[in-house]
CSV table of C-alpha atoms and ligand atoms in Angstrom, one decimal:
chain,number,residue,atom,x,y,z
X,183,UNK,CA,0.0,0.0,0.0
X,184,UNK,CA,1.2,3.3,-1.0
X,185,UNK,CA,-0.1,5.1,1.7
X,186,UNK,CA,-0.8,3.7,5.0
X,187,UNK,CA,-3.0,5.9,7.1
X,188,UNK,CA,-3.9,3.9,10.0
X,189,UNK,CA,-0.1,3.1,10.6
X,190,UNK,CA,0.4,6.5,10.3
X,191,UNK,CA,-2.7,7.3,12.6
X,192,UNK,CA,-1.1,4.9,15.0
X,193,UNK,CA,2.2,7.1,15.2
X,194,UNK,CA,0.4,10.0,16.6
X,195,UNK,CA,-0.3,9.5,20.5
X,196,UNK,CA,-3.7,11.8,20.5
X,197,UNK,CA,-5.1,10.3,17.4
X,198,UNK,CA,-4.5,6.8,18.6
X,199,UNK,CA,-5.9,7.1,22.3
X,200,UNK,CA,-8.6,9.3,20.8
X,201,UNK,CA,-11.0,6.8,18.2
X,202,UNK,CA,-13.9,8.6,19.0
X,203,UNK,CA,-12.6,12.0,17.9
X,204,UNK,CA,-12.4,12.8,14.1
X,205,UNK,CA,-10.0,15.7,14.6
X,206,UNK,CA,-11.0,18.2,11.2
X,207,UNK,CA,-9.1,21.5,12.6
X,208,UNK,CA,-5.7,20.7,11.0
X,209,UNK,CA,-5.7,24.1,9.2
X,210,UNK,CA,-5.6,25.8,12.6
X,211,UNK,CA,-3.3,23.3,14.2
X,212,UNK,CA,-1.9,20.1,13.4
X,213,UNK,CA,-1.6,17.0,15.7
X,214,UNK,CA,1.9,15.5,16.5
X,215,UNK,CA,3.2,12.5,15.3
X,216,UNK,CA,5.7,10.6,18.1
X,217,UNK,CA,8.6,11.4,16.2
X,218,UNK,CA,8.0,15.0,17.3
X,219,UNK,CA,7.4,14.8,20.7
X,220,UNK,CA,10.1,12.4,20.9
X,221,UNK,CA,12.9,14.9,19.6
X,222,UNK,CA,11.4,17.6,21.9
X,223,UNK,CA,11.5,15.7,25.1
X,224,UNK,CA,14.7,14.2,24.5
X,225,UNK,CA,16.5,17.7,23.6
X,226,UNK,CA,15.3,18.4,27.3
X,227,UNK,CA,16.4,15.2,28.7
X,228,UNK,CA,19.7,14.7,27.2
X,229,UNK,CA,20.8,18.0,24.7
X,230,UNK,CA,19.7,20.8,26.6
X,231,UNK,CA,21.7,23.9,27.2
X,232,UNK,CA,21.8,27.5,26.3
X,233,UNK,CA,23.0,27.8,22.7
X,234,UNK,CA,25.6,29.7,20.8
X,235,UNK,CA,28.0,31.3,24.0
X,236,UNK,CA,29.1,28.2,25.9
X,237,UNK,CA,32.4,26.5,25.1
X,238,UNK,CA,31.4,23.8,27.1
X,239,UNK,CA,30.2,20.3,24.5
X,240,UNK,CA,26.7,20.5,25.8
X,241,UNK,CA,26.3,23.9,24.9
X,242,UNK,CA,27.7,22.5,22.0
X,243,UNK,CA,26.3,20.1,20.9
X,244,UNK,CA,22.6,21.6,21.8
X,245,UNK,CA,24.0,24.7,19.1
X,246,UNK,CA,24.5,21.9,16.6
X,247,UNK,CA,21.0,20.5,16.9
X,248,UNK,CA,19.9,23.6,16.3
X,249,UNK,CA,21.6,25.0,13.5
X,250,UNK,CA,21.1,21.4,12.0
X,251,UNK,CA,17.3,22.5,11.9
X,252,UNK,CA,17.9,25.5,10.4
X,253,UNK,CA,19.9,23.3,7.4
X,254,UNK,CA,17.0,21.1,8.0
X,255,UNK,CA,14.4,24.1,6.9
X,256,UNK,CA,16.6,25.4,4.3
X,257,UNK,CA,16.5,21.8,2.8
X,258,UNK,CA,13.0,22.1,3.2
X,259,UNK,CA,12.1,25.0,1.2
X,260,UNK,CA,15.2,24.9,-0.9
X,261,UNK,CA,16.6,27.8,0.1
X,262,UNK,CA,20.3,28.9,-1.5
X,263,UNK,CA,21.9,28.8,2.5
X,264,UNK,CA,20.9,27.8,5.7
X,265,UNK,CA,21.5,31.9,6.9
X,266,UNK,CA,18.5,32.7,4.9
X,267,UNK,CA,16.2,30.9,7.2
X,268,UNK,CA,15.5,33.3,10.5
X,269,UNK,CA,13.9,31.4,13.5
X,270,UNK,CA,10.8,33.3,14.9
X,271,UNK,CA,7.6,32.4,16.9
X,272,UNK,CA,5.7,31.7,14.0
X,273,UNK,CA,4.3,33.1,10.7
X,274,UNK,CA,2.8,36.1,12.3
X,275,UNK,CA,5.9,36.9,14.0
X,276,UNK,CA,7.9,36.3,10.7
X,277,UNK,CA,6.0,38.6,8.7
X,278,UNK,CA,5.5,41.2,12.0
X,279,UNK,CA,9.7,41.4,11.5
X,280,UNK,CA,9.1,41.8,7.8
X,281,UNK,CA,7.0,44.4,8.2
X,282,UNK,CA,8.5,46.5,10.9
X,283,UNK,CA,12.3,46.2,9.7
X,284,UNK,CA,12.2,46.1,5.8
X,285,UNK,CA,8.8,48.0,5.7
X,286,UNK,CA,9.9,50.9,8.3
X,287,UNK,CA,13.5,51.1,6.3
X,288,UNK,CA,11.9,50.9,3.0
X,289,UNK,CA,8.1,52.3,2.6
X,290,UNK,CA,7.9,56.1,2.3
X,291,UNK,CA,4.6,58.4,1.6
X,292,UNK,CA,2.9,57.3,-1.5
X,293,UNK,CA,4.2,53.9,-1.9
X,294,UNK,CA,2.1,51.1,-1.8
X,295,UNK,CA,1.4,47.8,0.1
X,296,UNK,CA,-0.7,45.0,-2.3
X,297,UNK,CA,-2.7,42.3,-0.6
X,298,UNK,CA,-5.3,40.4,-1.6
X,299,UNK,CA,-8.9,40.0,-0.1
X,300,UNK,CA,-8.4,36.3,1.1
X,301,UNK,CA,-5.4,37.5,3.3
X,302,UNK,CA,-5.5,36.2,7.2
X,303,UNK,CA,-5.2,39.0,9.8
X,304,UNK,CA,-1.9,38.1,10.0
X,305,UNK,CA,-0.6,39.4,6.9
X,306,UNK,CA,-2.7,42.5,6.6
X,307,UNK,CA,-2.7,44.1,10.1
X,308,UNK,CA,1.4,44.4,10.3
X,309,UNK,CA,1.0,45.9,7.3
X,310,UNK,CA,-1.8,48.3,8.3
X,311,UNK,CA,0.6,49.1,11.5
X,312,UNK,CA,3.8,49.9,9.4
X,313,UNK,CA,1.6,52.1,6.6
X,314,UNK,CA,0.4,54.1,9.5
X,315,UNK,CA,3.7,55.1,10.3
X,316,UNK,CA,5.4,55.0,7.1
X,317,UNK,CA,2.2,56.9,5.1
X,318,UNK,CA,2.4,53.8,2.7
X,319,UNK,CA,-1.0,52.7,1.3
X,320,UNK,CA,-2.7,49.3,1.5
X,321,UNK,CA,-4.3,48.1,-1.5
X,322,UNK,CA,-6.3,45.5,-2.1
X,323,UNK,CA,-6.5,42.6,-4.9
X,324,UNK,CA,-9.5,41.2,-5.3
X,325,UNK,CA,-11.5,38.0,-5.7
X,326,UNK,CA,-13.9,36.1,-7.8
X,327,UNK,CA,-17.0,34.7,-6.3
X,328,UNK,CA,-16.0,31.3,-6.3
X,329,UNK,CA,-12.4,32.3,-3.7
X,330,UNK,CA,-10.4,32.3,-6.4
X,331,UNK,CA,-7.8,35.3,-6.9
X,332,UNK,CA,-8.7,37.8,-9.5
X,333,UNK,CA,-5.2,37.3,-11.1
X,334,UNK,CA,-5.8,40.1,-13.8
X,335,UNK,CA,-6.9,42.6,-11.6
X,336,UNK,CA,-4.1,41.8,-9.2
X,337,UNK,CA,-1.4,42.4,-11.7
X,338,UNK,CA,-3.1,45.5,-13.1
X,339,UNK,CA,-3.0,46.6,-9.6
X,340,UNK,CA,0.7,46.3,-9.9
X,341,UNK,CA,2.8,49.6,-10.0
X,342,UNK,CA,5.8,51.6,-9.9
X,343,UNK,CA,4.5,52.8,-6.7
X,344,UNK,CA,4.1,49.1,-5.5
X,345,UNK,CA,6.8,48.4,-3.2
X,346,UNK,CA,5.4,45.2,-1.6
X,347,UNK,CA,3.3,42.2,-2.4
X,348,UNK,CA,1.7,40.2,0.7
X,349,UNK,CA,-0.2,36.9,-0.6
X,350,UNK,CA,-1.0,34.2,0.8
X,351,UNK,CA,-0.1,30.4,-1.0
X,352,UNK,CA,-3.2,28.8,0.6
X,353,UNK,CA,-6.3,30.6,1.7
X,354,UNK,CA,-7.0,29.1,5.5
X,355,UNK,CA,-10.5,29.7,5.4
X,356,UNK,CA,-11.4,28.7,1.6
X,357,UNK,CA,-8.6,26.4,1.0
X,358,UNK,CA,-7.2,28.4,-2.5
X,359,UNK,CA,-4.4,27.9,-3.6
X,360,UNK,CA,-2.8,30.7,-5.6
X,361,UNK,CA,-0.4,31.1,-8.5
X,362,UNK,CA,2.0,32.9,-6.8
X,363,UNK,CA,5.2,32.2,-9.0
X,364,UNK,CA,3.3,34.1,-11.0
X,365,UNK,CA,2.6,37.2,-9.1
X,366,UNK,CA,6.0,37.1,-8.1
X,367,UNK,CA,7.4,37.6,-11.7
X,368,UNK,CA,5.0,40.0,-12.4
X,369,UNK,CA,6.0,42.6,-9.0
X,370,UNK,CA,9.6,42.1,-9.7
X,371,UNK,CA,8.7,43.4,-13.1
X,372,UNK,CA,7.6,46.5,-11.2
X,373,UNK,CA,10.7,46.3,-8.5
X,374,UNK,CA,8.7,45.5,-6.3
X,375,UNK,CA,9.2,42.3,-3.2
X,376,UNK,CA,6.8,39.7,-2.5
X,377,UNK,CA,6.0,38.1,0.8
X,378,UNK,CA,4.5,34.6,0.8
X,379,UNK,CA,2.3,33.1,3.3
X,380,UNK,CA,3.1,29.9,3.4
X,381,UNK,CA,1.3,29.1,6.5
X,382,UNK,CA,-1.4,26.9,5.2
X,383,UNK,CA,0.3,25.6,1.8
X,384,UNK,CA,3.6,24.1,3.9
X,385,UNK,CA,1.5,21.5,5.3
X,386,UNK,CA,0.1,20.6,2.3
X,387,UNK,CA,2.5,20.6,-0.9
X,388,UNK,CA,6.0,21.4,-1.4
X,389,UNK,CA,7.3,25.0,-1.1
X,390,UNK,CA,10.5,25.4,-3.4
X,391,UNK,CA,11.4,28.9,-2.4
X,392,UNK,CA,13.5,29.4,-5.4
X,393,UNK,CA,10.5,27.8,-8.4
X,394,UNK,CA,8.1,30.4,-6.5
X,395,UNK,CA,10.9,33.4,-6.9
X,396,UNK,CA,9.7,35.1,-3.7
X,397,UNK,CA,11.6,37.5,-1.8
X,398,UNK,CA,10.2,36.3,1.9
X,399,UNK,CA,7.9,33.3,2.8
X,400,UNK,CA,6.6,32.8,6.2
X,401,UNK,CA,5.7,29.2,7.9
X,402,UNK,CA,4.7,28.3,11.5
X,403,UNK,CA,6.0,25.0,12.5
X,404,UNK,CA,2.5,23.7,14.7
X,405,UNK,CA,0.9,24.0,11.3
X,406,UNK,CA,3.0,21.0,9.9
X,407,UNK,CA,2.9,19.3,12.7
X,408,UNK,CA,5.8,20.6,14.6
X,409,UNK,CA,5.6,22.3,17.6
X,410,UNK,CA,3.7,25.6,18.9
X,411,UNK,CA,5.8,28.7,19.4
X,412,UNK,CA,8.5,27.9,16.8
X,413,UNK,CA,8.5,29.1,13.0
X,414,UNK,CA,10.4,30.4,10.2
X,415,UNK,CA,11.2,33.5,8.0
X,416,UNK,CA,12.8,32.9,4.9
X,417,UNK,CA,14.2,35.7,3.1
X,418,UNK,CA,16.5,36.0,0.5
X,419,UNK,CA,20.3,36.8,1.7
X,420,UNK,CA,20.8,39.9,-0.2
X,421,UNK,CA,17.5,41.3,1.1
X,422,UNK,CA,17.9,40.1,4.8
X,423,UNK,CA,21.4,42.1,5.3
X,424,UNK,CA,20.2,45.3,4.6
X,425,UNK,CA,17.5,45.0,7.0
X,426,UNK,CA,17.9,46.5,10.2
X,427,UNK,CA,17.5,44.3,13.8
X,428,UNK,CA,13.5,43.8,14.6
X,429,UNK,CA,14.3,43.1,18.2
X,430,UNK,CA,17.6,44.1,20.3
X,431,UNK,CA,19.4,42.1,23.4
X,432,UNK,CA,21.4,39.4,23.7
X,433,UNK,CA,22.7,36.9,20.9
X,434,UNK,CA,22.5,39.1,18.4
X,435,UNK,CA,25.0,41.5,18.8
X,436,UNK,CA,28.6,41.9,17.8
X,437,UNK,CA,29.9,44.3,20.4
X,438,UNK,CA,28.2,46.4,23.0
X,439,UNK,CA,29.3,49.7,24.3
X,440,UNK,CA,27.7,52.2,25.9
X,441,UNK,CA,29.0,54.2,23.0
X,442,UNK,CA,27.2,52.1,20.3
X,443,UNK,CA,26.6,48.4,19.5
X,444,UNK,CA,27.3,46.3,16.3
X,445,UNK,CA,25.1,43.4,15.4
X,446,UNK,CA,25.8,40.2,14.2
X,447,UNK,CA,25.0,39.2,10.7
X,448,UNK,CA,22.4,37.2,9.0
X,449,UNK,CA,20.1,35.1,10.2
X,450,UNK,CA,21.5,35.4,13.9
X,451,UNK,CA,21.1,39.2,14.3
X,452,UNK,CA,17.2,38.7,13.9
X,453,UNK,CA,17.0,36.1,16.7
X,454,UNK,CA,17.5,38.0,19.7
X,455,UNK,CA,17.5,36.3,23.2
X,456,UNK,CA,17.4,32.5,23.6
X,457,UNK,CA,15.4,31.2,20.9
X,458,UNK,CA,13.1,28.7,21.2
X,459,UNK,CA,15.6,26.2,20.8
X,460,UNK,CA,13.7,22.4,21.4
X,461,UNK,CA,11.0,24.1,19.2
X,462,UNK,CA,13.4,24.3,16.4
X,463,UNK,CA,14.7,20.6,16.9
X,464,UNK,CA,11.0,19.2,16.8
X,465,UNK,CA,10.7,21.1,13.8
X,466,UNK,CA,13.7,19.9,12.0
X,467,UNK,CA,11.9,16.4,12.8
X,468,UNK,CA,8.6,17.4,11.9
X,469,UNK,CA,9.9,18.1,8.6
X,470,UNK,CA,12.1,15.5,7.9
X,471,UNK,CA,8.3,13.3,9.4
X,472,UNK,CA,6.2,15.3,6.8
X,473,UNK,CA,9.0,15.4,3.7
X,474,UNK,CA,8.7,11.5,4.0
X,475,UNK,CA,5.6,11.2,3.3
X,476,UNK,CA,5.0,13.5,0.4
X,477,UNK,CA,3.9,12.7,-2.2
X,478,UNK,CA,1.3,10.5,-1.3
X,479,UNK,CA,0.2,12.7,1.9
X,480,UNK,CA,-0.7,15.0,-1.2
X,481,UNK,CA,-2.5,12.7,-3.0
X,482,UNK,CA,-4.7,11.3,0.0
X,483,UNK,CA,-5.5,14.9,0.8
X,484,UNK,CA,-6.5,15.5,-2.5
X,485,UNK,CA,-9.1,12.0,-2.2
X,486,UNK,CA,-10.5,13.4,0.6
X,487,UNK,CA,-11.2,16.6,-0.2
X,488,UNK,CA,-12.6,15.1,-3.2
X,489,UNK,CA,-15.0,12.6,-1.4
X,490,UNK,CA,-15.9,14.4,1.6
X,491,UNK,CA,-17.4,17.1,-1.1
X,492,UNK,CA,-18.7,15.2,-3.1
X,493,UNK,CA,-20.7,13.4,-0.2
X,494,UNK,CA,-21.9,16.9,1.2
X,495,UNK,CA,-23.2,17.9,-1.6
X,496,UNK,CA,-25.4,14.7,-2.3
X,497,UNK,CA,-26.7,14.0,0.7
X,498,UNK,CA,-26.9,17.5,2.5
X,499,UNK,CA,-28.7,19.9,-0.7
X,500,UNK,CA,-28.4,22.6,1.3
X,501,UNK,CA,-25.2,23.0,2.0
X,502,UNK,CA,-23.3,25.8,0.6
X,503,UNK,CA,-19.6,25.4,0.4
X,504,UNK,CA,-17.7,28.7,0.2
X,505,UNK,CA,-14.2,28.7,-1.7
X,506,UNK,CA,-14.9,26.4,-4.8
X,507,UNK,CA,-12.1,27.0,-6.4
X,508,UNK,CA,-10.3,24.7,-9.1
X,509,UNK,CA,-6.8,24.5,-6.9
X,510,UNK,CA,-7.7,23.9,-3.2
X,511,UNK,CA,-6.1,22.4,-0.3
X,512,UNK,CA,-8.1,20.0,1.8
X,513,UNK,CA,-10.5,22.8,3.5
X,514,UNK,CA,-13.9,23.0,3.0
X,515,UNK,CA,-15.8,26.1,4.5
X,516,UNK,CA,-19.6,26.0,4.5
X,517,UNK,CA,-22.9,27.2,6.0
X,518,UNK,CA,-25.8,24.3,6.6
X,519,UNK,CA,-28.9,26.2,5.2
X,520,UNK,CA,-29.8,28.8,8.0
X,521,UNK,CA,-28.3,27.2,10.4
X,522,UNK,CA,-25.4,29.1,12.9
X,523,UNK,CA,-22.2,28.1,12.1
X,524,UNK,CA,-21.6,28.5,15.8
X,525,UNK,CA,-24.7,26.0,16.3
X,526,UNK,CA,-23.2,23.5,13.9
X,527,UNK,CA,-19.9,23.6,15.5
X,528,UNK,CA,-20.9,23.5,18.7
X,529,UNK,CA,-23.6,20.3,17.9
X,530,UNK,CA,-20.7,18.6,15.8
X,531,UNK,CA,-18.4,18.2,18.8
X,532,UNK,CA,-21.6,16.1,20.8
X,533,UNK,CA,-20.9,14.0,18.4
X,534,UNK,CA,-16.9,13.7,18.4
X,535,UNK,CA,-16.5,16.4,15.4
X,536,UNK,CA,-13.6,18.9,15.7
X,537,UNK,CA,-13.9,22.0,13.6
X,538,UNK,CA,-13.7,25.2,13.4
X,539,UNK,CA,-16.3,28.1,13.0
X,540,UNK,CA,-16.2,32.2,13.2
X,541,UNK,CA,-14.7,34.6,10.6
X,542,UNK,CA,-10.7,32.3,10.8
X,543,UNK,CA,-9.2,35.4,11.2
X,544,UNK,CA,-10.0,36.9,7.8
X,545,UNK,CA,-12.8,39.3,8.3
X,546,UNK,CA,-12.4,41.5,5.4
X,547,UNK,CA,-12.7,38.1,3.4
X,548,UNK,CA,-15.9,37.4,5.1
X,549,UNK,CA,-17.1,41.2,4.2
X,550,UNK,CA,-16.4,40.4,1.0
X,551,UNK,CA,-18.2,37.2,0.5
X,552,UNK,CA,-21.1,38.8,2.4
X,553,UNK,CA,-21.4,36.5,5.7
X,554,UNK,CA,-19.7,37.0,9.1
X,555,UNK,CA,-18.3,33.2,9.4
X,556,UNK,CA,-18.4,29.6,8.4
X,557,UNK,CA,-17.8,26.1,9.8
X,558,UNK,CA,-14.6,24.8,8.2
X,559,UNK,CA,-13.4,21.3,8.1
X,560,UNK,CA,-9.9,21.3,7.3
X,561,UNK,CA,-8.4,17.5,6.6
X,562,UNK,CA,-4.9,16.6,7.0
X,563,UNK,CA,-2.9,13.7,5.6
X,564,UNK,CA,-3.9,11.6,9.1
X,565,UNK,CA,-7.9,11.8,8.4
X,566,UNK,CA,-10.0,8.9,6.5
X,567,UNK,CA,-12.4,8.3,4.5
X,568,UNK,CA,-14.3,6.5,7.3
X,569,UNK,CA,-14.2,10.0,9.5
X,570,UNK,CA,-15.5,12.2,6.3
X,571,UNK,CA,-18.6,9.6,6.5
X,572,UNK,CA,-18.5,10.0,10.0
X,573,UNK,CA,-18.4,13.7,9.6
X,574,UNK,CA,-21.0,13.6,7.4
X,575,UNK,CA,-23.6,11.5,9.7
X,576,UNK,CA,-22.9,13.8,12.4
X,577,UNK,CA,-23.8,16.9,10.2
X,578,UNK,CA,-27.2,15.3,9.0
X,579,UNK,CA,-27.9,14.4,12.7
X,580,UNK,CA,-27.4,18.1,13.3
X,581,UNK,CA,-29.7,19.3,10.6
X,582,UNK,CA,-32.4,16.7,11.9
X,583,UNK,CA,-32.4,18.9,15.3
X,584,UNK,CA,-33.6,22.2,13.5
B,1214,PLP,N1,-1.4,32.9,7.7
B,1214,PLP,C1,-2.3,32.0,7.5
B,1214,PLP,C2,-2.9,31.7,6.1
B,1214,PLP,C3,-2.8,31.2,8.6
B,1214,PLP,O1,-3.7,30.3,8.4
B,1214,PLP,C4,-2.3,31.5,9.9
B,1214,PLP,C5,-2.9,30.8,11.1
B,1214,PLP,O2,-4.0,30.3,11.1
B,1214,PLP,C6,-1.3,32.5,10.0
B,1214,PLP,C7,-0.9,33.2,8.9
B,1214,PLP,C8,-0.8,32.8,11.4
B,1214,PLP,O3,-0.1,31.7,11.9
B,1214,PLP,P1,0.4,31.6,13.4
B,1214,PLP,O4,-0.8,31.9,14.2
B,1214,PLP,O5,0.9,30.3,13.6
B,1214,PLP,O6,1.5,32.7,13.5
C-alpha cells in the first residue's frame, strides 16, 4: 500500500488514544506524530543547554542540533543557504519582522502595500501598522466569487508605486491555492518584493522557495505538525542584510558599548534572546516526518477533499460550500442552510467532530463574501475516508435537530 493511514494514525499518541474524535481542525493546528514529541522531550532530557555562547560540549552540541534544523528548513524549502532561514515564533511573528524592519526602512509616503482579499489578519494588520507610520498605502486585490484570486486585476494593480506584495499560498478559510510564482514575476517586473504566506500551503505541498521566486515566505511550525511557538522566515540573503534588527538584546550582537553596538549578521542578528531552541529541533523532525511522506500525503488529501465534497453535496442539498475554487487544499468552508455556524460547530463536537467556526481570522474576506463566518473542516494527511462519513452522519444528525 502506498499510503498507509492507520499506521500513520497509530504514530500520533492523540489520534491513537482518541478513536472517537475525528480531529478536522488541522488548518488551525496540526496533531503530533511521536517522532515530534520524541525529539522535543529528549532535547530536554539529554541535549539541553543554552546555545551559541558556551564552550562547554553540551552547549555545543545543543547549538549543533539547532543549526542542524535551520539546514534542515533550508533543505525544506530549498533555500540557496541555511542563513537565509531566520527562527521566529511563527508566521505572524515572521511577517511582524518583515513588516516593521524592511517596511519601516523601506516604505515612504505614496508607496504602496498590495494584498489580496483572502489574506488572514496576520498578513494584513502588520501591514496596516507599518503604513500608519510610514504613510504607505494598502491596496487590495480582489477576488472572484468562487475564492479564487482575480489574477488580472491583481497584476493591473501592480505599479511603480508598488513596493510590496503580501499573498497568501493557501487561503486558510477557503482552501485556494494561488499562483504565486506568478505574481512574483509580475512585481519584480515592477521592482517590487513579494512576501509569501506559506502558512497553510507548507502543510500541504512542497514550497521550493527558489520555483516560486519570492523574496520572503513565512511558515509556523504547529501548522506542519511541529511544535507551537517555533516558526520560520525565509528571506533572500541579499535582502535580509540590509535590514535593520527587529528586536535588540542578547545573541545578536557583535559588540556592545555604551558608545554604540554592532550586530551580528544574517540570520542570527534577527534572533534575539534565547530562541526557542527544542521548538526548532521538533521542527527539523517534523519536517524530515512530513517530507517523507509526500507525495502520497498530497495525494490522499487531494481524495479526501474530493470525497468528503462530493458526499456533502449529495446527501446535505443545502449546503453551501464557500471557496470552490479549481486548486484547493483540503479545506472545506460551508454554512448548513440557515443554520449558525456556531450551532453547527458547537452540535458537531456532541458527536466527536472537531472544527472550526467564526470569521478564521479573515474578516475582510468574510465582508467580501457577504457573511460573518463559516464552519470549516480542514483535513490533513492523518484523516479517512471513514471519519469524512463519520463527519458527514454527524452533520445530518445536526440538521435533523432544527
Ligand atoms: N497565515 C495563515 C494563512 C494562517 O492560516 C495563519 C494561522 O492560522 C497564520 C498566517 C498565522 O499563523 P500563526 O498563528 O501560527 O502565527
Amino acid at each position: 500500500m502506498l499510503f498507509d493511514v492507520e499506521k500513520i494514525r497509530s504514530e500520533f499518541p492523540l489520534l491513537r488514544g482518541n478513536a472517537k474524535l475525528v480531529y478536522l481542525d488541522s488548518a488551525a493546528t496540526a496533531q503530533k506524530p511521536q517522532c515530534v514529541i520524541d525529539a522535543v522531550s529528549e532535547f530536554y532530557a539529554r541535549d539541553n543547554a543554552n546555545i551559541h555562547r558556551g564552550l562547554y560540549r553540551l552547549s555545543q552540541t545543543a547549538t549543533t542540533a539547532f543549526e542542524r534544523a535551520r539546514e534542515r528548513v533550508a533543505k525544506f524549502l530549498n533555500a540557496r543557504e541555511s542563513r537565509e532561514c531566520v527562527f521566529t515564533r511563527g508566521a505572524t511573528e515572521a511577517i511582524n519582522l518583515v513588516a516593521a524592519s524592511w517596511g519601516g526602512a523601506n516604505l515612504r509616503e505614496g508607496d504602496e502595500i498590495l494584498l489580496t482579499e483572502m489574506e488572514h489578519h496576520a498578513n494584513i494588520v502588520p501591514w496596516q501598522a507599518i503604513a500608519e507610520r510610514t504613510g504607505a498605502k494598502i491596496v487590495v486585490a480582489p477576488i472572484f466569487d468562487d475564492g479564487s484570486l482575480d489574477v488580472p486585476a491583481m497584476k493591473n494593480l501592480i505599479s511603480e508605486k508598488t513596493k510590496i506584495v503580501g499573498i497568501t499560498q493557501t487561503s486558510n478559510a477557503l482552501g485556494t491555492v494561488n499562483p504565486v510564482a506568478e505574481i512574483c514575476a509580475a512585481a519584480h517586473t515592477a521592482g517590487a518584493l513579494v512576501l509569501v504566506d506559506a502558512a497553510q500551503s507548507a502543510a500541504h505541498f512542497a514550497v521550493d522557495v527558489q520555483a516560486i521566486g519570492c523574496d520572503f515566505l513565512v511558515f509556523s511550525g504547529h501548522k506542519i505538525c511541529g511544535p507551537t511557538g517555533i516558526g520560520v522566515l525565509y528571506a533572500r540573503a541579499e535582502i535580509l542584510e540590509k535590514m535593520p534588527p527587529y528586536q535588540f538584546g542578547g545573541d545578536m550582537i557583535d559588540v556592545v558599548d555604551f558608545a554604540g553596538t554592532t550586530f551580528r549578521g544574517i540570520p542570527g542578528r534577527f534572533e534575539a534572546g534565547t530562541p526557542n531552541i527544542a521548538g526548532a529541533v521538533g521542527l527539523g523532525a517534523a519536517l524530515d516526518y512530513v517530507s517523507a511522506l509526500r507525495p502520497h500525503a498530497q495525494a490522499h488529501e487531494s481524495a479526501l477533499l474530493s470525497y468528503a465534497t462530493e458526499k456533502l453535496c449529495t446527501e446535505l442539498p443545502e449546503i453551501r460550500i464557500f471557496g470552490t475554487a479549481k486548486e484547493k487544499a483540503s479545506v472545506i468552508s460551508f454554512h448548513l442552510g440557515d443554520i449558525h455556524p456556531s450551532d453547527v460547530g458547537m452540535l458537531l463536537d456532541t458527536f466527536g467532530v472537531a472544527v472550526r467556526v467564526g470569521h478564521h481570522c479573515a474578516m475582510p474576506l468574510m465582508k467580501r463574501l457577504g457573511i460573518t463566518g463559516t464552519v470549516r473542516a480542514s483535513f490533513a494527511f492523518y484523516n479517512t475516508f471513514e471519519e469524512a462519513d463519520r463527519f458527514v452522519a454527524a452533520l445530518k444528525k445536526v440538521r435533523g435537530m432544527f
